[in-house]
Short mmCIF file of C-alpha atoms in Angstrom, two decimals:
data_model
loop_
_atom_site.label_atom_id
_atom_site.label_comp_id
_atom_site.label_asym_id
_atom_site.label_seq_id
_atom_site.Cartn_x
_atom_site.Cartn_y
_atom_site.Cartn_z
CA ASP A 1 66.75 118.23 85.64
CA ALA A 2 70.16 117.81 84.01
CA GLY A 3 73.10 119.06 86.00
CA VAL A 4 76.36 120.30 84.54
CA THR A 5 77.49 118.15 81.61
CA GLN A 6 81.11 117.91 80.50
CA SER A 7 82.66 116.18 77.51
CA PRO A 8 84.70 114.20 76.91
CA THR A 9 85.11 112.34 80.21
CA HIS A 10 88.66 111.24 79.45
CA LEU A 11 91.26 112.44 76.97
CA ILE A 12 94.88 111.56 76.18
CA LYS A 13 97.00 114.10 74.28
CA THR A 14 100.64 114.46 73.31
CA ARG A 15 102.88 117.31 74.46
CA GLY A 16 102.57 120.33 72.19
CA GLN A 17 99.08 119.47 70.99
CA GLN A 18 95.94 121.52 71.53
CA VAL A 19 92.76 120.40 73.31
CA THR A 20 89.17 121.63 73.58
CA LEU A 21 86.93 120.69 76.50
CA ARG A 22 83.19 121.36 76.55
CA CYS A 23 80.63 122.21 79.21
CA SER A 24 76.85 122.59 79.27
CA PRO A 25 75.65 124.41 82.38
CA LYS A 26 72.78 123.37 84.59
CA SER A 27 69.38 124.40 83.26
CA GLY A 28 68.70 128.03 84.16
CA HIS A 29 72.34 128.85 84.92
CA ASP A 30 74.08 131.43 82.75
CA THR A 31 77.52 131.73 84.37
CA VAL A 32 80.27 129.18 83.77
CA SER A 33 83.57 128.80 85.61
CA TRP A 34 86.47 126.46 84.86
CA TYR A 35 88.78 124.87 87.42
CA GLN A 36 91.89 122.70 87.19
CA GLN A 37 92.38 119.99 89.82
CA ALA A 38 95.72 118.22 90.01
CA LEU A 39 95.85 114.83 91.71
CA GLY A 40 95.56 115.17 95.48
CA GLN A 41 94.97 118.93 95.34
CA GLY A 42 92.00 121.23 95.57
CA PRO A 43 90.55 122.81 92.40
CA GLN A 44 92.21 126.00 91.11
CA PHE A 45 90.22 128.72 89.36
CA ILE A 46 91.05 129.24 85.69
CA PHE A 47 88.40 131.75 84.57
CA GLN A 48 84.71 132.61 84.55
CA TYR A 49 82.40 133.49 81.66
CA TYR A 50 79.20 135.51 81.80
CA GLU A 51 77.29 137.02 78.89
CA GLU A 52 79.91 135.55 76.53
CA GLU A 53 82.69 137.59 78.14
CA GLU A 54 85.55 136.52 80.40
CA ARG A 55 84.66 138.15 83.71
CA GLN A 56 87.61 137.07 85.87
CA ARG A 57 90.78 135.08 85.35
CA GLY A 58 93.02 133.15 87.70
CA ASN A 59 96.80 132.72 87.54
CA PHE A 60 96.96 130.67 84.34
CA PRO A 61 99.00 131.45 81.22
CA ASP A 62 97.50 132.66 77.96
CA ARG A 63 97.72 129.10 76.63
CA PHE A 64 94.43 128.64 78.47
CA SER A 65 91.54 130.34 76.72
CA GLY A 66 87.81 129.99 76.69
CA HIS A 67 84.58 130.85 75.04
CA GLN A 68 80.93 131.05 75.99
CA PHE A 69 78.15 130.61 73.46
CA PRO A 70 74.72 132.31 73.35
CA ASN A 71 73.14 129.16 74.83
CA TYR A 72 75.50 129.58 77.86
CA SER A 73 77.57 126.49 77.04
CA SER A 74 81.32 126.95 77.21
CA GLU A 75 84.61 125.65 75.88
CA LEU A 76 88.05 125.55 77.44
CA ASN A 77 90.98 125.51 75.03
CA VAL A 78 94.54 124.70 76.00
CA ASN A 79 97.36 125.21 73.48
CA ALA A 80 100.89 123.82 73.46
CA LEU A 81 100.11 121.18 76.07
CA LEU A 82 102.67 120.46 78.77
CA LEU A 83 102.97 117.35 80.93
CA GLY A 84 101.97 119.54 83.89
CA ASP A 85 98.61 120.24 82.29
CA SER A 86 97.53 116.70 83.16
CA ALA A 87 94.64 117.13 85.58
CA LEU A 88 90.90 116.89 86.11
CA TYR A 89 89.23 119.91 84.51
CA LEU A 90 86.01 120.91 86.20
CA CYS A 91 83.23 123.14 84.95
CA ALA A 92 80.89 124.86 87.41
CA SER A 93 77.75 126.83 86.68
CA SER A 94 75.78 129.32 88.71
CA LEU A 95 73.14 132.02 88.57
CA PRO A 96 74.34 135.64 88.69
CA GLY A 97 74.16 137.15 92.14
CA THR A 98 74.14 133.75 93.83
CA TYR A 99 77.04 132.08 95.55
CA GLY A 100 76.17 128.47 94.90
CA TYR A 101 78.13 126.60 92.25
CA THR A 102 77.14 123.27 90.68
CA PHE A 103 80.08 121.24 89.39
CA GLY A 104 80.21 118.74 86.59
CA SER A 105 82.03 115.41 86.85
CA GLY A 106 85.00 116.78 84.97
CA THR A 107 87.26 115.84 82.07
CA ARG A 108 90.36 113.84 82.96
CA LEU A 109 93.16 115.10 80.68
CA THR A 110 96.39 113.12 80.43
CA VAL A 111 99.31 114.63 78.52
CA VAL A 112 102.01 112.16 77.46
CA GLU B 1 95.63 136.88 98.77
CA ASP B 2 92.85 134.58 99.95
CA GLN B 3 94.10 131.30 101.42
CA VAL B 4 92.55 128.10 102.76
CA THR B 5 94.32 125.36 104.74
CA GLN B 6 92.60 122.12 105.68
CA SER B 7 93.62 119.63 108.33
CA PRO B 8 94.21 116.81 108.67
CA GLU B 9 95.16 115.78 105.12
CA ALA B 10 93.77 112.31 105.75
CA LEU B 11 91.66 110.79 108.51
CA ARG B 12 90.68 107.19 109.16
CA LEU B 13 87.78 106.48 111.53
CA GLN B 14 85.83 103.46 112.59
CA GLU B 15 82.13 103.40 111.78
CA GLY B 16 80.31 105.35 114.49
CA GLU B 17 83.43 107.23 115.64
CA SER B 18 82.66 110.97 115.54
CA SER B 19 85.29 113.57 114.60
CA SER B 20 85.84 117.03 113.09
CA LEU B 21 87.62 118.38 110.03
CA ASN B 22 89.23 121.81 110.17
CA CYS B 23 89.37 124.60 107.59
CA SER B 24 91.47 127.68 108.42
CA TYR B 25 91.13 130.65 106.12
CA THR B 26 92.32 134.17 105.45
CA VAL B 27 90.16 136.29 103.18
CA SER B 28 89.50 139.93 102.51
CA GLY B 29 85.77 140.41 102.97
CA LEU B 30 84.24 136.95 103.27
CA ARG B 31 81.37 136.44 100.87
CA GLY B 32 80.88 132.82 101.75
CA LEU B 33 82.61 129.69 103.02
CA PHE B 34 81.68 126.52 101.18
CA TRP B 35 81.96 122.82 101.99
CA TYR B 36 81.94 120.26 99.21
CA ARG B 37 82.18 116.47 99.14
CA GLN B 38 84.16 114.84 96.33
CA ASP B 39 84.14 111.14 95.46
CA PRO B 40 87.06 109.69 93.42
CA GLY B 41 86.91 110.70 89.77
CA LYS B 42 83.86 112.91 90.32
CA GLY B 43 83.21 116.62 90.62
CA PRO B 44 82.65 118.31 93.98
CA GLU B 45 79.12 117.99 95.40
CA PHE B 46 77.80 120.99 97.32
CA LEU B 47 77.14 120.51 101.04
CA PHE B 48 76.91 123.89 102.84
CA THR B 49 77.47 127.62 102.54
CA LEU B 50 78.20 129.72 105.64
CA TYR B 51 78.32 133.51 105.54
CA SER B 52 78.98 134.88 109.02
CA ALA B 53 80.72 133.89 112.25
CA GLY B 54 78.47 131.90 114.55
CA GLU B 55 76.46 130.40 111.72
CA GLU B 56 75.80 126.64 111.77
CA LYS B 57 74.21 124.30 109.23
CA GLU B 58 73.34 120.62 109.44
CA LYS B 59 72.62 117.84 106.99
CA GLU B 60 72.16 114.28 108.17
CA ARG B 61 75.37 113.32 110.03
CA LEU B 62 77.23 116.51 109.04
CA LYS B 63 77.29 119.86 110.81
CA ALA B 64 79.30 122.87 109.64
CA THR B 65 80.25 125.77 111.90
CA LEU B 66 82.04 129.06 111.22
CA THR B 67 84.24 131.46 113.20
CA LYS B 68 86.16 134.50 111.95
CA LYS B 69 89.22 132.41 111.19
CA GLU B 70 88.11 128.82 110.71
CA SER B 71 85.31 126.44 109.95
CA PHE B 72 84.70 122.95 111.25
CA LEU B 73 82.87 120.09 109.62
CA HIS B 74 81.66 117.80 112.38
CA ILE B 75 80.71 114.27 111.43
CA THR B 76 78.61 112.34 113.92
CA ALA B 77 78.43 108.53 113.96
CA PRO B 78 79.81 108.24 110.42
CA LYS B 79 79.04 105.37 108.06
CA PRO B 80 81.29 103.86 105.36
CA GLU B 81 79.33 105.77 102.70
CA ASP B 82 80.60 109.02 104.23
CA SER B 83 84.08 108.13 102.94
CA ALA B 84 85.15 110.87 100.50
CA THR B 85 87.38 113.91 100.20
CA TYR B 86 85.89 116.98 101.85
CA LEU B 87 86.82 120.31 100.33
CA CYS B 88 86.55 123.74 101.92
CA ALA B 89 86.50 126.92 99.80
CA VAL B 90 86.08 130.65 100.35
CA ARG B 91 84.79 133.45 98.20
CA GLY B 92 86.14 136.90 99.02
CA GLU B 93 85.52 140.48 97.96
CA GLN B 94 88.58 140.85 95.74
CA GLY B 95 88.18 137.61 93.82
CA ALA B 96 84.44 137.73 93.96
CA GLN B 97 83.84 135.42 91.03
CA LYS B 98 86.11 132.59 92.15
CA LEU B 99 86.30 130.01 94.88
CA VAL B 100 89.65 129.47 96.57
CA PHE B 101 89.89 125.84 97.70
CA GLY B 102 91.94 124.06 100.31
CA GLN B 103 93.69 120.81 99.43
CA GLY B 104 90.96 118.73 101.04
CA THR B 105 90.71 116.12 103.79
CA ARG B 106 90.50 112.53 102.64
CA LEU B 107 88.13 110.76 105.04
CA THR B 108 87.92 106.96 105.26
CA ILE B 109 85.31 105.25 107.43
CA ASN B 110 86.05 101.60 108.16
CA PRO B 111 83.12 99.24 108.85
#
């Protein structure tokens, strides 16, 4: 049973560029959340998608946007990259009405 | 606003030396307190969910407990493979779709 799959695993971008990160949820899960984890810190909630709609958003600027597809997979887009966007980006999936989240291994984004 | 504070930030133990990690929280309407283990460069791995004060859960050498203001993760006779960062998170009524994490406790078990 495949867990949460994220791609790519590592990425290096230049300031000002745009990036797209991808996530396939665990089989049977239809809700996807994205988190940003800076080095040495706990993950911070970016947003959650359910039924292809953004259901809740954390304290992140509009440069961060997302999308969920009919097959429940999801993308995280970040525009106008800043050095401070360098972090591990985690995707988590869950079933509606349950409180358990399964995390992927993340995408390590480095902005230079 | 929901908040989670973990202590200590880092802890070094000898193999077999038991200890506890602390997670203090403030939340409006707790809908769950979660413990995760995270290895370097990996995503968090689910350990436990606790829902109400007095609840306890165990898994191998780990035991999680919950009060109205804090949770403890007790580790008994740890082994080097227990070395990891342990994250605590809460889910509250107002931010029902998100987990609010603490900064984690980095645990090192020396052989």
